[in-house]
Amino acid sequence: MFMILSQPPFRGQSSPTTPGSKTGSHFKYQGAINWTNYRVPFTRTSGFQTWYRLDMQVKLDVVDRSTWILGHLDPGARVLHVGCTDWPFTQLRLDNRQLLHDSILDCHVELIGLDNSTEGLALVQSARPDANLVNRDVTDDCSDLGEFDVIVLGEVLEHIGDAESALMSLRTVLRPGGKLLVTVPNALAIKAALRALSAREVVHQDHVSYYSPCVLGQLADRLDLEVRHMAQYLSESVRPVSRGGNKAIRGWISMSGAPIADGLVAELTREK
């Protein structure tokens, strides 16, 4: 059985629900542009499963993941960066000046880095003595850290078995109106589908889940988090074949609006 899920409409529009469920997440995209009846049901419904098709008039822009995150950080903002070491690639990222936490430190924000890798934290602390780092799991209580204007959760959710508990913990330290910036691998990525046709799967050894646009939105909805913005990103590569593939995917996305890039980025917020 193959079930295609898509995103629900933004606040004020009706949305179909399955038995026992509540109205879908309230999506907005750059001022609620183009979020029009994105969740369109097929007539086929079975038990608690409702089939949806994607409204291809809604297009998720292709962005650079790191640039998108850094663009949401205002000088002076209080920022929590979860998964700040990118372990076990910490040293490689530091050597290539590609560690996101290193870039955030240069954004003139009040920054705390959170990670549960002792080795990774030691490497980051050695490279950046000015870093304020905390050794803790994201599912633990973080209330002693205070409240934050921005929480960065980049490529972390797919590593967590209980993502709902992790987001609930972070929600408690996110100020009302604050931004929770989430990036995750995309369950609808065309590259993964093409590899599957040749009986291959490329996956990080610690990944335990994937997220489509709708699934990520439904998770946010459970926690009373509103999706302000969602986009997609492609993993860049120096290999000519990969660059050519990304160019083709960008072209197809531009024509079709299909959410088939490698990953998703989403800005979530709590209203109260």
CSV table of C-alpha atoms in Angstrom, one decimal:
chain,number,residue,atom,x,y,z
A,1,MET,CA,0.0,0.0,0.0
A,2,PHE,CA,1.3,3.4,-0.9
A,3,MET,CA,0.0,6.5,0.8
A,4,ILE,CA,0.8,10.0,-0.3
A,5,LEU,CA,0.4,12.7,2.3
A,6,SER,CA,0.4,16.4,1.7
A,7,GLN,CA,0.1,19.5,3.8
A,8,PRO,CA,-3.1,20.9,5.2
A,9,PRO,CA,-4.4,24.4,4.6
A,10,PHE,CA,-3.6,27.5,6.6
A,11,ARG,CA,-5.7,28.9,9.4
A,12,GLY,CA,-9.3,29.7,8.4
A,13,GLN,CA,-9.7,27.0,5.8
A,14,SER,CA,-11.5,23.7,6.3
A,15,SER,CA,-9.5,20.5,6.3
A,16,PRO,CA,-10.6,16.9,6.2
A,17,THR,CA,-9.9,14.8,9.3
A,18,THR,CA,-9.7,11.1,10.0
A,19,PRO,CA,-11.7,9.5,12.8
A,20,GLY,CA,-10.3,10.6,16.2
A,21,SER,CA,-8.1,13.2,14.7
A,22,LYS,CA,-8.2,17.0,14.9
A,23,THR,CA,-8.1,19.5,12.1
A,24,GLY,CA,-4.7,19.6,10.4
A,25,SER,CA,-1.8,21.9,11.0
A,26,HIS,CA,-2.2,25.6,10.0
A,27,PHE,CA,0.5,26.2,7.4
A,28,LYS,CA,1.7,29.6,6.2
A,29,TYR,CA,4.3,30.2,3.6
A,30,GLN,CA,5.9,33.7,3.3
A,31,GLY,CA,2.8,35.5,4.5
A,32,ALA,CA,0.3,32.6,3.7
A,33,ILE,CA,1.2,32.8,-0.1
A,34,ASN,CA,0.0,29.7,-2.1
A,35,TRP,CA,-1.1,27.6,0.8
A,36,THR,CA,-4.4,26.7,-0.8
A,37,ASN,CA,-6.2,23.5,0.1
A,38,TYR,CA,-2.9,21.6,0.0
A,39,ARG,CA,-4.5,18.5,1.7
A,40,VAL,CA,-6.8,17.1,-1.0
A,41,PRO,CA,-8.3,13.7,-0.1
A,42,PHE,CA,-8.9,10.9,-2.5
A,43,THR,CA,-12.3,9.2,-2.2
A,44,ARG,CA,-10.5,6.1,-0.9
A,45,THR,CA,-10.6,6.0,2.9
A,46,SER,CA,-9.9,3.0,5.1
A,47,GLY,CA,-10.2,3.0,8.8
A,48,PHE,CA,-7.8,5.6,10.2
A,49,GLN,CA,-6.0,6.1,6.9
A,50,THR,CA,-7.0,8.9,4.5
A,51,TRP,CA,-5.3,9.1,1.2
A,52,TYR,CA,-4.2,12.5,-0.1
A,53,ARG,CA,-2.7,13.9,-3.2
A,54,LEU,CA,-0.3,16.8,-3.4
A,55,ASP,CA,-1.6,20.2,-4.6
A,56,MET,CA,1.2,21.0,-7.1
A,57,GLN,CA,0.3,24.7,-7.2
A,58,VAL,CA,2.1,24.9,-3.8
A,59,LYS,CA,5.8,25.1,-4.4
A,60,LEU,CA,8.5,24.7,-1.7
A,61,ASP,CA,11.5,26.9,-2.7
A,62,VAL,CA,14.9,25.3,-2.9
A,63,VAL,CA,17.2,27.0,-0.4
A,64,ASP,CA,20.7,26.6,1.0
A,65,ARG,CA,20.2,25.0,4.4
A,66,SER,CA,23.0,26.8,6.3
A,67,THR,CA,22.2,30.2,4.7
A,68,TRP,CA,18.5,29.7,5.6
A,69,ILE,CA,19.3,29.0,9.2
A,70,LEU,CA,21.7,31.9,9.6
A,71,GLY,CA,19.3,34.3,8.0
A,72,HIS,CA,16.8,33.7,10.8
A,73,LEU,CA,19.3,34.9,13.5
A,74,ASP,CA,19.0,38.5,14.6
A,75,PRO,CA,22.0,40.1,16.4
A,76,GLY,CA,21.5,39.9,20.2
A,77,ALA,CA,19.0,37.0,20.0
A,78,ARG,CA,19.2,34.3,22.6
A,79,VAL,CA,19.8,31.1,20.6
A,80,LEU,CA,20.0,27.4,21.6
A,81,HIS,CA,21.7,25.1,19.0
A,82,VAL,CA,20.7,21.5,19.5
A,83,GLY,CA,23.1,18.9,18.1
A,84,CYS,CA,25.8,21.5,17.8
A,85,THR,CA,28.8,19.2,17.3
A,86,ASP,CA,27.6,17.2,14.3
A,87,TRP,CA,29.3,14.2,15.8
A,88,PRO,CA,31.0,12.0,14.4
A,89,PHE,CA,31.9,14.5,11.7
A,90,THR,CA,33.0,17.3,14.1
A,91,GLN,CA,36.7,17.4,13.2
A,92,LEU,CA,36.0,17.1,9.5
A,93,ARG,CA,33.5,20.0,9.7
A,94,LEU,CA,36.0,22.1,11.7
A,95,ASP,CA,38.8,21.5,9.3
A,96,ASN,CA,36.7,22.4,6.3
A,97,ARG,CA,35.1,25.4,8.2
A,98,GLN,CA,31.7,23.8,7.6
A,99,LEU,CA,30.6,23.4,11.2
A,100,LEU,CA,27.3,25.2,11.6
A,101,HIS,CA,27.9,26.1,15.2
A,102,ASP,CA,31.1,27.8,14.3
A,103,SER,CA,29.1,30.0,11.8
A,104,ILE,CA,26.4,30.8,14.4
A,105,LEU,CA,29.1,31.9,16.9
A,106,ASP,CA,30.0,34.6,14.4
A,107,CYS,CA,26.5,35.9,14.2
A,108,HIS,CA,26.7,38.1,17.3
A,109,VAL,CA,24.0,36.2,19.2
A,110,GLU,CA,23.9,34.9,22.8
A,111,LEU,CA,24.5,31.2,22.0
A,112,ILE,CA,24.3,27.9,23.9
A,113,GLY,CA,25.3,24.7,22.2
A,114,LEU,CA,23.6,21.5,23.3
A,115,ASP,CA,24.8,18.0,22.5
A,116,ASN,CA,25.2,14.6,24.1
A,117,SER,CA,28.6,13.7,22.5
A,118,THR,CA,31.4,14.2,25.0
A,119,GLU,CA,34.0,13.8,22.3
A,120,GLY,CA,32.3,16.2,19.9
A,121,LEU,CA,31.9,18.9,22.6
A,122,ALA,CA,35.6,18.6,23.5
A,123,LEU,CA,36.6,19.2,19.9
A,124,VAL,CA,34.3,22.2,19.5
A,125,GLN,CA,35.4,23.7,22.9
A,126,SER,CA,39.1,23.3,21.9
A,127,ALA,CA,38.5,25.0,18.5
A,128,ARG,CA,36.2,27.7,20.0
A,129,PRO,CA,37.1,28.5,23.6
A,130,ASP,CA,34.4,31.2,23.5
A,131,ALA,CA,31.7,28.6,23.0
A,132,ASN,CA,29.1,28.0,25.8
A,133,LEU,CA,28.4,24.2,25.6
A,134,VAL,CA,26.1,21.9,27.5
A,135,ASN,CA,26.4,18.1,27.6
A,136,ARG,CA,22.8,17.0,27.6
A,137,ASP,CA,20.3,14.9,25.6
A,138,VAL,CA,17.6,16.9,23.9
A,139,THR,CA,14.8,14.8,25.5
A,140,ASP,CA,16.0,15.9,29.0
A,141,ASP,CA,14.6,18.8,30.9
A,142,CYS,CA,16.1,22.1,29.6
A,143,SER,CA,14.2,24.5,31.7
A,144,ASP,CA,17.3,25.5,33.7
A,145,LEU,CA,18.8,27.0,30.5
A,146,GLY,CA,16.1,29.7,30.4
A,147,GLU,CA,14.0,30.8,27.4
A,148,PHE,CA,15.3,31.3,23.9
A,149,ASP,CA,14.3,33.5,20.9
A,150,VAL,CA,15.5,30.9,18.5
A,151,ILE,CA,16.2,27.2,18.7
A,152,VAL,CA,18.1,25.5,15.9
A,153,LEU,CA,17.3,21.8,15.4
A,154,GLY,CA,19.3,21.0,12.3
A,155,GLU,CA,19.5,17.3,11.2
A,156,VAL,CA,18.6,16.0,14.6
A,157,LEU,CA,14.9,14.8,14.6
A,158,GLU,CA,15.7,11.9,12.4
A,159,HIS,CA,18.1,10.6,15.1
A,160,ILE,CA,15.5,10.6,17.9
A,161,GLY,CA,13.2,7.7,18.6
A,162,ASP,CA,10.7,9.9,20.5
A,163,ALA,CA,10.7,13.1,18.5
A,164,GLU,CA,7.5,14.3,20.2
A,165,SER,CA,9.1,14.3,23.6
A,166,ALA,CA,12.1,16.1,22.3
A,167,LEU,CA,10.0,18.9,20.7
A,168,MET,CA,7.9,19.2,23.8
A,169,SER,CA,11.0,19.7,25.9
A,170,LEU,CA,12.2,22.4,23.5
A,171,ARG,CA,8.8,24.0,23.3
A,172,THR,CA,8.9,24.8,27.0
A,173,VAL,CA,12.1,26.9,26.6
A,174,LEU,CA,11.0,28.7,23.4
A,175,ARG,CA,9.6,32.1,24.0
A,176,PRO,CA,6.1,32.9,22.7
A,177,GLY,CA,6.6,34.2,19.2
A,178,GLY,CA,10.1,32.6,19.1
A,179,LYS,CA,11.4,30.5,16.2
A,180,LEU,CA,12.2,26.8,16.2
A,181,LEU,CA,14.2,26.1,13.1
A,182,VAL,CA,14.0,22.4,12.0
A,183,THR,CA,15.8,20.7,9.1
A,184,VAL,CA,15.4,17.0,8.3
A,185,PRO,CA,16.0,14.6,5.5
A,186,ASN,CA,13.0,14.4,3.1
A,187,ALA,CA,11.0,11.2,2.9
A,188,LEU,CA,10.0,12.1,-0.6
A,189,ALA,CA,13.5,12.7,-1.9
A,190,ILE,CA,13.9,11.6,-5.5
A,191,LYS,CA,17.5,10.5,-5.0
A,192,ALA,CA,16.4,8.0,-2.4
A,193,ALA,CA,13.6,6.7,-4.7
A,194,LEU,CA,16.0,6.2,-7.6
A,195,ARG,CA,18.5,4.4,-5.4
A,196,ALA,CA,15.6,2.1,-4.2
A,197,LEU,CA,15.0,1.1,-7.8
A,198,SER,CA,18.5,-0.4,-7.8
A,199,ALA,CA,18.0,-2.0,-4.4
A,200,ARG,CA,20.2,0.5,-2.6
A,201,GLU,CA,19.8,2.7,0.4
A,202,VAL,CA,22.2,5.4,1.7
A,203,VAL,CA,21.4,6.2,5.3
A,204,HIS,CA,23.3,7.5,8.4
A,205,GLN,CA,23.8,4.7,10.9
A,206,ASP,CA,21.9,6.6,13.6
A,207,HIS,CA,18.8,7.6,11.6
A,208,VAL,CA,15.6,6.1,12.8
A,209,SER,CA,13.0,8.1,10.9
A,210,TYR,CA,12.1,10.2,7.8
A,211,TYR,CA,9.8,13.2,7.5
A,212,SER,CA,7.7,14.3,4.6
A,213,PRO,CA,6.2,17.9,4.5
A,214,CYS,CA,2.9,16.6,5.9
A,215,VAL,CA,4.3,14.4,8.6
A,216,LEU,CA,6.6,17.2,9.9
A,217,GLY,CA,3.5,19.5,9.9
A,218,GLN,CA,1.4,17.0,11.7
A,219,LEU,CA,4.1,16.5,14.4
A,220,ALA,CA,4.2,20.3,14.9
A,221,ASP,CA,0.4,20.4,15.1
A,222,ARG,CA,0.4,17.8,18.0
A,223,LEU,CA,2.5,20.2,20.0
A,224,ASP,CA,0.6,23.4,19.1
A,225,LEU,CA,3.4,24.7,17.0
A,226,GLU,CA,2.5,26.8,13.9
A,227,VAL,CA,4.5,26.3,10.6
A,228,ARG,CA,5.4,29.8,9.4
A,229,HIS,CA,7.6,28.7,6.5
A,230,MET,CA,8.7,25.5,4.8
A,231,ALA,CA,11.2,25.0,2.0
A,232,GLN,CA,13.5,22.2,0.7
A,233,TYR,CA,17.2,21.9,0.2
A,234,LEU,CA,19.7,19.9,-1.9
A,235,SER,CA,22.9,18.5,-0.6
A,236,GLU,CA,25.7,20.0,-2.5
A,237,SER,CA,28.6,18.0,-3.8
A,238,VAL,CA,31.9,18.6,-5.7
A,239,ARG,CA,31.2,15.5,-7.9
A,240,PRO,CA,30.2,16.5,-11.5
A,241,VAL,CA,27.6,13.8,-11.6
A,242,SER,CA,26.0,15.0,-8.3
A,243,ARG,CA,26.1,18.6,-9.5
A,244,GLY,CA,24.4,17.6,-12.7
A,245,GLY,CA,21.7,15.6,-10.8
A,246,ASN,CA,21.0,18.6,-8.6
A,247,LYS,CA,20.6,20.9,-11.6
A,248,ALA,CA,18.1,18.5,-13.1
A,249,ILE,CA,16.2,18.2,-9.8
A,250,ARG,CA,16.1,22.0,-9.5
A,251,GLY,CA,14.7,22.3,-12.9
A,252,TRP,CA,12.0,19.7,-12.2
A,253,ILE,CA,11.0,21.4,-9.0
A,254,SER,CA,10.8,24.7,-10.8
A,255,MET,CA,8.4,23.3,-13.3
A,256,SER,CA,6.3,21.0,-11.1
A,257,GLY,CA,6.6,22.2,-7.6
A,258,ALA,CA,7.3,18.7,-6.4
A,259,PRO,CA,8.8,18.4,-2.9
A,260,ILE,CA,11.5,16.0,-4.0
A,261,ALA,CA,14.8,17.6,-2.8
A,262,ASP,CA,17.1,15.9,-0.3
A,263,GLY,CA,15.8,17.7,2.8
A,264,LEU,CA,13.2,20.0,4.4
A,265,VAL,CA,13.6,23.2,6.4
A,266,ALA,CA,10.7,24.6,8.5
A,267,GLU,CA,10.3,27.6,10.8
A,268,LEU,CA,7.9,26.7,13.6
A,269,THR,CA,6.6,29.0,16.3
A,270,ARG,CA,4.6,28.9,19.5
A,271,GLU,CA,1.9,31.5,19.8
A,272,LYS,CA,1.5,31.3,23.6
